[in-house]
Tab-separated table of C-alpha atoms and ligand atoms in Angstrom:
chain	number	residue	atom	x	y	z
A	1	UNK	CA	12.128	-1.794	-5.259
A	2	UNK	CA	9.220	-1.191	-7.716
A	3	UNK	CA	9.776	2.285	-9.015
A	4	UNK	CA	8.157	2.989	-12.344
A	5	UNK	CA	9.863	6.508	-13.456
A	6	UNK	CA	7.074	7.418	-15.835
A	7	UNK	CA	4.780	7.768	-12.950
A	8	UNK	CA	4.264	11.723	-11.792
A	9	UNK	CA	4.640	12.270	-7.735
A	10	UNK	CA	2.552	15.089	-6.066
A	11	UNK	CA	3.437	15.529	-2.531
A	12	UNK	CA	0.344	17.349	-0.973
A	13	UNK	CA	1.602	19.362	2.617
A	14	UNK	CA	5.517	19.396	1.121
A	15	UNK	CA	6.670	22.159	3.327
A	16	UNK	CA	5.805	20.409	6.567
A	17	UNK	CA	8.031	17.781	8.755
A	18	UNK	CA	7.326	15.303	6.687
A	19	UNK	CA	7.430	16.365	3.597
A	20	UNK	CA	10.557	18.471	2.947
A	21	UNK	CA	12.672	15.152	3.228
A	22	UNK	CA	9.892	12.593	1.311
A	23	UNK	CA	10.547	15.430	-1.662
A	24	UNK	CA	14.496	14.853	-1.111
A	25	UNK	CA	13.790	11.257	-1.398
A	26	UNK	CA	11.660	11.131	-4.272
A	27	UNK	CA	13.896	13.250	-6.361
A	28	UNK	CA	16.415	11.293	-5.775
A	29	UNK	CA	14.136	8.262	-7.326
A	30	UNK	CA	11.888	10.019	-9.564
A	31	UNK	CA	14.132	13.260	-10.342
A	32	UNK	CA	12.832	16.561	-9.800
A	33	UNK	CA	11.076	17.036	-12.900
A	34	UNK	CA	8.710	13.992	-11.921
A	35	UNK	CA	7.603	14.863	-8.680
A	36	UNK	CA	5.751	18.700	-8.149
A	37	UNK	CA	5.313	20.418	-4.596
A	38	UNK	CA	2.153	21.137	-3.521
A	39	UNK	CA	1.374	23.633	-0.121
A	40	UNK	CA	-0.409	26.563	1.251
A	41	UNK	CA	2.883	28.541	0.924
A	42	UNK	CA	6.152	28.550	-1.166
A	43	UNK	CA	9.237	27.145	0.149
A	44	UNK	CA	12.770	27.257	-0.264
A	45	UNK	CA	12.469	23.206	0.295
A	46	UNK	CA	10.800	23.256	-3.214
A	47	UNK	CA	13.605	25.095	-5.299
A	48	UNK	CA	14.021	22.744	-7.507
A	49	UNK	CA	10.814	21.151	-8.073
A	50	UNK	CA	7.674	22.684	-9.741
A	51	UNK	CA	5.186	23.792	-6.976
A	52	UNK	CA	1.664	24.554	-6.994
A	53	UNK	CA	-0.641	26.757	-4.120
A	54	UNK	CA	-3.123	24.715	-3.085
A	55	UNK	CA	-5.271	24.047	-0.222
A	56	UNK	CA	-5.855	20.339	-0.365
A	57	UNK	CA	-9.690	21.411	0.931
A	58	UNK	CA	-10.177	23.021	-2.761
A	59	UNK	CA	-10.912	20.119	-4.754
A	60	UNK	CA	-11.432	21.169	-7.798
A	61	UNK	CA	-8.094	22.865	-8.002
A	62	UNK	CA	-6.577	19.578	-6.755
A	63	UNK	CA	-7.765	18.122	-9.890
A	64	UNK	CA	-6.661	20.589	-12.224
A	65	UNK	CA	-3.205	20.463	-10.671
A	66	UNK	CA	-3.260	16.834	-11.111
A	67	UNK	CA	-4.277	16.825	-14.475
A	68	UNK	CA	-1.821	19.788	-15.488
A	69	UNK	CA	1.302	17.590	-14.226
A	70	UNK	CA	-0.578	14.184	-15.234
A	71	UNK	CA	0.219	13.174	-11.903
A	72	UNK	CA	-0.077	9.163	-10.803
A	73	UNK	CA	0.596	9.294	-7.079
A	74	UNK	CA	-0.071	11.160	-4.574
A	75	UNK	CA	1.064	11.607	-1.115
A	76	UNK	CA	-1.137	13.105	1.026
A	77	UNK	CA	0.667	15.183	4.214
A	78	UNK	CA	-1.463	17.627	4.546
A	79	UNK	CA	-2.895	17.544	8.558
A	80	UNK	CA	-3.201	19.092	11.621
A	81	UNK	CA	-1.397	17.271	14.380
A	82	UNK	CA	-2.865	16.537	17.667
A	83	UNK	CA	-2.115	19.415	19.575
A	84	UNK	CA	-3.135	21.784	17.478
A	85	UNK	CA	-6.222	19.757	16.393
A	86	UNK	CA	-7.204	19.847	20.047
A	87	UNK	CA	-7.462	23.752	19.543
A	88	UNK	CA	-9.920	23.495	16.714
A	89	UNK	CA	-11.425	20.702	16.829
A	90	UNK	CA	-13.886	21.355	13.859
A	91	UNK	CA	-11.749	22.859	11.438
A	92	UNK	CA	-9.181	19.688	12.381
A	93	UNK	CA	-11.872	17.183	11.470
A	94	UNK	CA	-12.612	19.048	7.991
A	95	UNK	CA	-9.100	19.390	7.020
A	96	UNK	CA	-8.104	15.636	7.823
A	97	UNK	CA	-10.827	14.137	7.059
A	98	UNK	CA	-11.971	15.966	3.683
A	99	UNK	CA	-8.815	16.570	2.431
A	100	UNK	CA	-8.382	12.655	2.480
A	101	UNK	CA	-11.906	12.253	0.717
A	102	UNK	CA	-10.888	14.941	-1.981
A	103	UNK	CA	-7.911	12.335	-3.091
A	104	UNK	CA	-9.384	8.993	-2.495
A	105	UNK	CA	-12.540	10.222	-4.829
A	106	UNK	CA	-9.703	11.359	-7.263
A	107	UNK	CA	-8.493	8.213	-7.262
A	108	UNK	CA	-11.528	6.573	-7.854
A	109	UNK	CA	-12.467	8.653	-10.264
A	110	UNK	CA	-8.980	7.289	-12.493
A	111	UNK	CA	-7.238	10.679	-12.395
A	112	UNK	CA	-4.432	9.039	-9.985
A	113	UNK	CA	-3.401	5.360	-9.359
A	114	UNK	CA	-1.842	5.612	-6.094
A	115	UNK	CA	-2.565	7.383	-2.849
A	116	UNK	CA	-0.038	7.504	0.470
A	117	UNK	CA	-1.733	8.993	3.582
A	118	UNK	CA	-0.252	8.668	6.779
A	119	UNK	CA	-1.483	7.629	10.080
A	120	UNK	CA	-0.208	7.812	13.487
A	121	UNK	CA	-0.039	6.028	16.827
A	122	UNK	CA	-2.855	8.743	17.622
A	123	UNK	CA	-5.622	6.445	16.600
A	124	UNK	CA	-4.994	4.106	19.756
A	125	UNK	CA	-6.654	5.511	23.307
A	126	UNK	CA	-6.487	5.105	26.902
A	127	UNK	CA	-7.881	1.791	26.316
A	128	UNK	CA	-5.057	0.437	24.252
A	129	UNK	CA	-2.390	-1.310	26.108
A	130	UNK	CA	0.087	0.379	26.216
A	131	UNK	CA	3.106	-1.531	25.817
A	132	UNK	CA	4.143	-3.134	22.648
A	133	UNK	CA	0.718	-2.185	21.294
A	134	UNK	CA	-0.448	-4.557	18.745
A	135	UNK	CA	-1.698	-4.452	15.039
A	136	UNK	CA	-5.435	-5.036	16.159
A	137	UNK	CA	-6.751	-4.149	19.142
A	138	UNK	CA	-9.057	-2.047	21.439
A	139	UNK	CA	-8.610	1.686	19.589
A	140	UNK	CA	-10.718	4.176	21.359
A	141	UNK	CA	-8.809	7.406	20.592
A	142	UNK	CA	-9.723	10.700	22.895
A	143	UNK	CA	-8.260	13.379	20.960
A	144	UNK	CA	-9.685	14.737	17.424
A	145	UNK	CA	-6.548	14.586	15.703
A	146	UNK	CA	-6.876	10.268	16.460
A	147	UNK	CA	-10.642	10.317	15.734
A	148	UNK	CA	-9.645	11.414	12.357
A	149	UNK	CA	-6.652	9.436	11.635
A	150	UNK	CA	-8.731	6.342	12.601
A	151	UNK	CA	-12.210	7.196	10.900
A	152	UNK	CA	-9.438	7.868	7.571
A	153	UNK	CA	-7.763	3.830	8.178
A	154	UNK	CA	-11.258	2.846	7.645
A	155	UNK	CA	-11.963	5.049	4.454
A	156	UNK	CA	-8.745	3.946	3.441
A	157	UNK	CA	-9.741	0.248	3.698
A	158	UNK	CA	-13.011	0.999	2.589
A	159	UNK	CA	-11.436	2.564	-0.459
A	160	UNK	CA	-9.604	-0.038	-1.752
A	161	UNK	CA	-12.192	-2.822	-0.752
A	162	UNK	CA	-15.033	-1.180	-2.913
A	163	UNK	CA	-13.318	0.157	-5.467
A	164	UNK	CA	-10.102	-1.266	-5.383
A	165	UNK	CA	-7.919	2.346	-5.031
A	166	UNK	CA	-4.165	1.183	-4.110
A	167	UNK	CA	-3.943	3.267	-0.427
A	168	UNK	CA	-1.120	2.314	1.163
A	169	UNK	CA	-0.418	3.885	4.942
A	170	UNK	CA	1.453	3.617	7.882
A	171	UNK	CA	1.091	4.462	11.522
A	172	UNK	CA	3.734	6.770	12.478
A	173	UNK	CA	5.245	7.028	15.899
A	174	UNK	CA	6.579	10.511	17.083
A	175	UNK	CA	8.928	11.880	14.327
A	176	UNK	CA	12.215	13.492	14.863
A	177	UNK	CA	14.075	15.471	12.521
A	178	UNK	CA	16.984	18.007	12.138
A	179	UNK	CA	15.915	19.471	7.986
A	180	UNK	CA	12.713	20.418	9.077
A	181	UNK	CA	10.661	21.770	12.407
A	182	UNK	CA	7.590	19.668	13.418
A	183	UNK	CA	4.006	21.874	14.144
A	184	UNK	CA	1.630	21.366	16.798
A	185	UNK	CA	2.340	17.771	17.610
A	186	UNK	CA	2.739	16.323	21.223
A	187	UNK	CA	5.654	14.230	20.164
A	188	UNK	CA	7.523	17.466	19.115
A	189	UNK	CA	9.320	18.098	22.680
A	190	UNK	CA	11.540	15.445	21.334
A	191	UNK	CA	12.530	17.644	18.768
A	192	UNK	CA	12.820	21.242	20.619
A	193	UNK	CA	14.833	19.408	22.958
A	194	UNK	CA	18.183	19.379	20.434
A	195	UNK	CA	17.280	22.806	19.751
A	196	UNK	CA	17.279	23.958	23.215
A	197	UNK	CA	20.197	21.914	24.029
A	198	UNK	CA	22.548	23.432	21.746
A	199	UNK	CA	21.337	26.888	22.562
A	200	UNK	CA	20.897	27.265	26.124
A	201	UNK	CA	21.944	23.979	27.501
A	202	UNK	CA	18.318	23.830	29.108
A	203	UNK	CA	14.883	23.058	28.128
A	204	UNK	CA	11.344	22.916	29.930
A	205	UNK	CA	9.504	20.059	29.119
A	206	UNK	CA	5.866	19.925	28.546
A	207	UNK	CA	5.594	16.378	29.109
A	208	UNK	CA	6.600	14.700	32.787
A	209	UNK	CA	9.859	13.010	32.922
A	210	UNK	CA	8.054	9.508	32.447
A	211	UNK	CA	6.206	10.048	29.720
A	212	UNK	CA	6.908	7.399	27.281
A	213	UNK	CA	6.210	7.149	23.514
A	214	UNK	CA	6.834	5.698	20.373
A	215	UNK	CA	9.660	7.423	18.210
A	216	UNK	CA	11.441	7.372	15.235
A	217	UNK	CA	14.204	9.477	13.772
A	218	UNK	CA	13.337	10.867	10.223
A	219	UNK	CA	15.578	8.736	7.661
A	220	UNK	CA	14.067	5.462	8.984
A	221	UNK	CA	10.393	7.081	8.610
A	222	UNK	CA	11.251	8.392	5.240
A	223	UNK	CA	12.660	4.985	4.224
A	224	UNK	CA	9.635	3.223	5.628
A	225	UNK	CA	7.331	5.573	3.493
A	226	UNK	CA	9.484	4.680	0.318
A	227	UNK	CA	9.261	0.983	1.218
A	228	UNK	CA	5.829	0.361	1.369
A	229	UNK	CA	4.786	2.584	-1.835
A	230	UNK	CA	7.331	1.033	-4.041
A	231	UNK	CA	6.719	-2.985	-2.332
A	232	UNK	CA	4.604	-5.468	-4.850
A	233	UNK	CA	0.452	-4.376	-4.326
A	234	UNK	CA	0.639	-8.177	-3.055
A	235	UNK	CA	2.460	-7.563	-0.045
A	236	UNK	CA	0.523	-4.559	1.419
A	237	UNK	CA	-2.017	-7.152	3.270
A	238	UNK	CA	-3.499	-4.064	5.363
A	239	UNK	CA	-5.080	-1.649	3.624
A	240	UNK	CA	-6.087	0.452	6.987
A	241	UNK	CA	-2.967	1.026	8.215
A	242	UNK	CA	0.633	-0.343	9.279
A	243	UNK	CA	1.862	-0.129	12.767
A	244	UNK	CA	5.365	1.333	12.651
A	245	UNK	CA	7.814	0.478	15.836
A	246	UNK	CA	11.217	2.374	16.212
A	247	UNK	CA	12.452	3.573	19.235
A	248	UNK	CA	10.459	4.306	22.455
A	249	UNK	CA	11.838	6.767	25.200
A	250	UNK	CA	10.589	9.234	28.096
A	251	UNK	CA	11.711	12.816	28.172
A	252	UNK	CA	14.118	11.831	31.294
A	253	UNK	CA	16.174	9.251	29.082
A	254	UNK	CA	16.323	11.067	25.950
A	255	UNK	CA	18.115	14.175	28.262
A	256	UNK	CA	20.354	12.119	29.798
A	257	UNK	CA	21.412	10.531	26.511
A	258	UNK	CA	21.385	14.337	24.930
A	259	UNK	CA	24.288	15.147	28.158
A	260	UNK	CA	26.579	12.223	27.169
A	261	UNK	CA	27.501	15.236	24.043
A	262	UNK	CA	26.739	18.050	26.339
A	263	UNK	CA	26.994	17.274	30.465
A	264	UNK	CA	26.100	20.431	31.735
A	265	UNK	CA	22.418	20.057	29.921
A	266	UNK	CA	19.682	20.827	32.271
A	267	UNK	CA	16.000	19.707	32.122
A	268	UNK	CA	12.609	21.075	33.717
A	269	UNK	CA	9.408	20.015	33.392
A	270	UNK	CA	5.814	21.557	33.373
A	271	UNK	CA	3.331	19.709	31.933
A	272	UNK	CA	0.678	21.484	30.159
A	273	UNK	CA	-2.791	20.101	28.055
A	274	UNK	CA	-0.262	18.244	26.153
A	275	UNK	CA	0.305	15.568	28.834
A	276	UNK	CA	-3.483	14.248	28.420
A	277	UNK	CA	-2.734	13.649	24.942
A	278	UNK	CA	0.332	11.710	25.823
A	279	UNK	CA	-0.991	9.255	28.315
A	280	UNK	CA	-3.483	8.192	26.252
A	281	UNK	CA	-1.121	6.658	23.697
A	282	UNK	CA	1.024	3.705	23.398
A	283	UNK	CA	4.085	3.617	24.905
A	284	UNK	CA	5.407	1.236	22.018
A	285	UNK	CA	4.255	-0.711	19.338
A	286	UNK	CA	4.416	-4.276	17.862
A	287	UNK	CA	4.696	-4.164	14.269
A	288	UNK	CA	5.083	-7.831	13.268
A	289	UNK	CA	3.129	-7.788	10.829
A	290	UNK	CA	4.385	-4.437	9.085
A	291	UNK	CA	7.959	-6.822	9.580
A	292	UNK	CA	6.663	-9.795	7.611
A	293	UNK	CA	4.375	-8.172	5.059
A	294	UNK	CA	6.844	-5.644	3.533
A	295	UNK	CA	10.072	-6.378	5.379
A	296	UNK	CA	10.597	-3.648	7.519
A	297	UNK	CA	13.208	-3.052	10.019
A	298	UNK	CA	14.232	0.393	12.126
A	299	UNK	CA	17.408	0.903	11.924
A	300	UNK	CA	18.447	3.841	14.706
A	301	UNK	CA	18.168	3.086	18.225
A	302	UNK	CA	18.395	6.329	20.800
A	303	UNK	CA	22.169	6.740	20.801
A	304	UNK	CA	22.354	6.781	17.163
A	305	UNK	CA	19.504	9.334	17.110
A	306	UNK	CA	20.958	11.637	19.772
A	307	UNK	CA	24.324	11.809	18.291
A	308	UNK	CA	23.194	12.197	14.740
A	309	UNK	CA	21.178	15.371	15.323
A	310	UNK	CA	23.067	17.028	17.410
A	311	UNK	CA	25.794	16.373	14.829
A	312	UNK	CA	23.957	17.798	12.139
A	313	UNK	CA	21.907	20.622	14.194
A	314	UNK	CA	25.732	22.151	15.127
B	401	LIG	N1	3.621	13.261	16.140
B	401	LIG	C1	2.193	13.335	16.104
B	401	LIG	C2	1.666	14.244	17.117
B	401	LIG	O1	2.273	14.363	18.143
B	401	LIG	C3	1.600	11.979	16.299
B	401	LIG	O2	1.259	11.463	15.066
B	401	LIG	O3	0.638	14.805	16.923
């Protein structure tokens, strides 16, 4: 892996899912002292990294910050996921969509050299088939949040075509973690569920018991994040965005997988706005090419998953 130490890491959104473990990562690789916290609010996450206030909207700050740290990369996790997009739309579009501009004409300006913004299986639509969804095809998204993630692929690409600004991105499936809660995504049930589990023994599902989507438990999503910012420029072949398979599962077989630890678990379900969102993704996803460009491979399957966070959530 291609880690240059002398390069300074921002991590824009560092208090959110995401975030809180990519800055455990990257001070493991960079050490603290390289890599500086950026968010709307403090954190304990960030005690041992330098952190800055700032709303990635507020560009002009941005670039102060970056010049004050002379930062070199920066990932970008600032967003609102797709529920809570669906609530304001307009605002949703402005934060994902400007925020991403405010970096990429950073970048292009020469004040940083690398850029990681993530994407999501959002940007696919009832269109899309649905199972093992490839690279390219039909993307028609219906909800804001996937308007915006696709409309910023394109920027990316466009980005690095015209004025060659190393972007680097990946699609992520629904992300489940122990360290840190999600916010406002529809993939999050998957996460209140271990929550629930070990609290009450029961949890009411907003999505039906068939609702399948694409997963993937946090340490593989981190590592995949690591992967393709420190791979050779030469491999990263798609400068949109990568599609990311891990695991795929409905809320019925995660539950029955969560009772093999604790057999008395009950589940309910009551759908709410969220379902819409859910049946107009993927179910799973193909990601050949993100296998052959860069070399990935998932690692934890369901059982693995299930058992490791109730483990750790204890
Ligand atoms: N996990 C996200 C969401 O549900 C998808 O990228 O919004």
């Amino acid at each position: 892996m291609d880690v240059n130490k002398e390069e300074k890491v921002l991590i824009i959104g560092a208090g959110g899912q995401i975030g809180v473990e990519l800055l455990e990562e990257l001070n493991k690789l960079y050490g603290s002292s390289n890599v500086v916290a950026a968010d709307v609010k403090q954190s304990p996450a960030f005690a041992n990294n330098a952190f800055e206030v700032l709303d990635v909207l507020n560009k002009e700050r941005l670039l102060e910050k970056v010049k004050k740290h002379q930062i070199k990369q920066v990932y970008l996790l600032a967003a609102l996921l797709s529920a809570t997009a669906e609530k304001n739309p307009l605002y949703a579009w402005q934060l994902n969509m400007q925020g991403l501009f405010n970096v990429l004409e950073l970048a292009k300006e020469g004040h940083i050299q690398k850029v990681y913004w993530p994407s999501s299986i959002a940007v696919f639509g009832p269109t899309t088939p649905k199972q093992n969804t490839p690279q390219y095809t039909v993307m028609e998204p219906t909800t804001v949040y996937g308007i915006s993630k696709l409309a910023g692929e394109r920027w990316c690409e466009y980005y690095f075509l015209k004025h060659g600004i190393d972007v680097r991105s990946i699609r992520y499936p629904g992300l489940i973690s122990y360290k840190s809660a999600p916010g406002g995504g529809t993939t999050d049930y998957a996460v209140h569920i271990f929550h629930e589990a070990l609290k009450t023994k029961s949890y009411e599902c907003f999505l039906s018991e068939d609702t399948a989507l694409p997963m993937m438990y946090m340490p593989d999503a981190i590592r995949a994040t690591i992967e393709i910012m420190h791979a050779p420029a030469e491999k990263i072949k798609i400068r949109g965005s990568y599609n990311l398979g891990g695991i795929s599962f409905n809320p019925k077989q995660i539950a029955n997988e969560i009772r093999k630890h604790i057999p008395d678990f009950k589940i309910a379900y009551k759908p709410d706005f969220r379902q819409q969102i859910a049946d107009s993704w993927p179910q799973s996803i193909d990601d050949r090419e993100t296998q052959t460009d860069w070399g990935w491979k998932n690692t934890y399957q369901l059982p693995q998953m299930v058992s490791s966070m109730l483990d750790n959530l204890k």
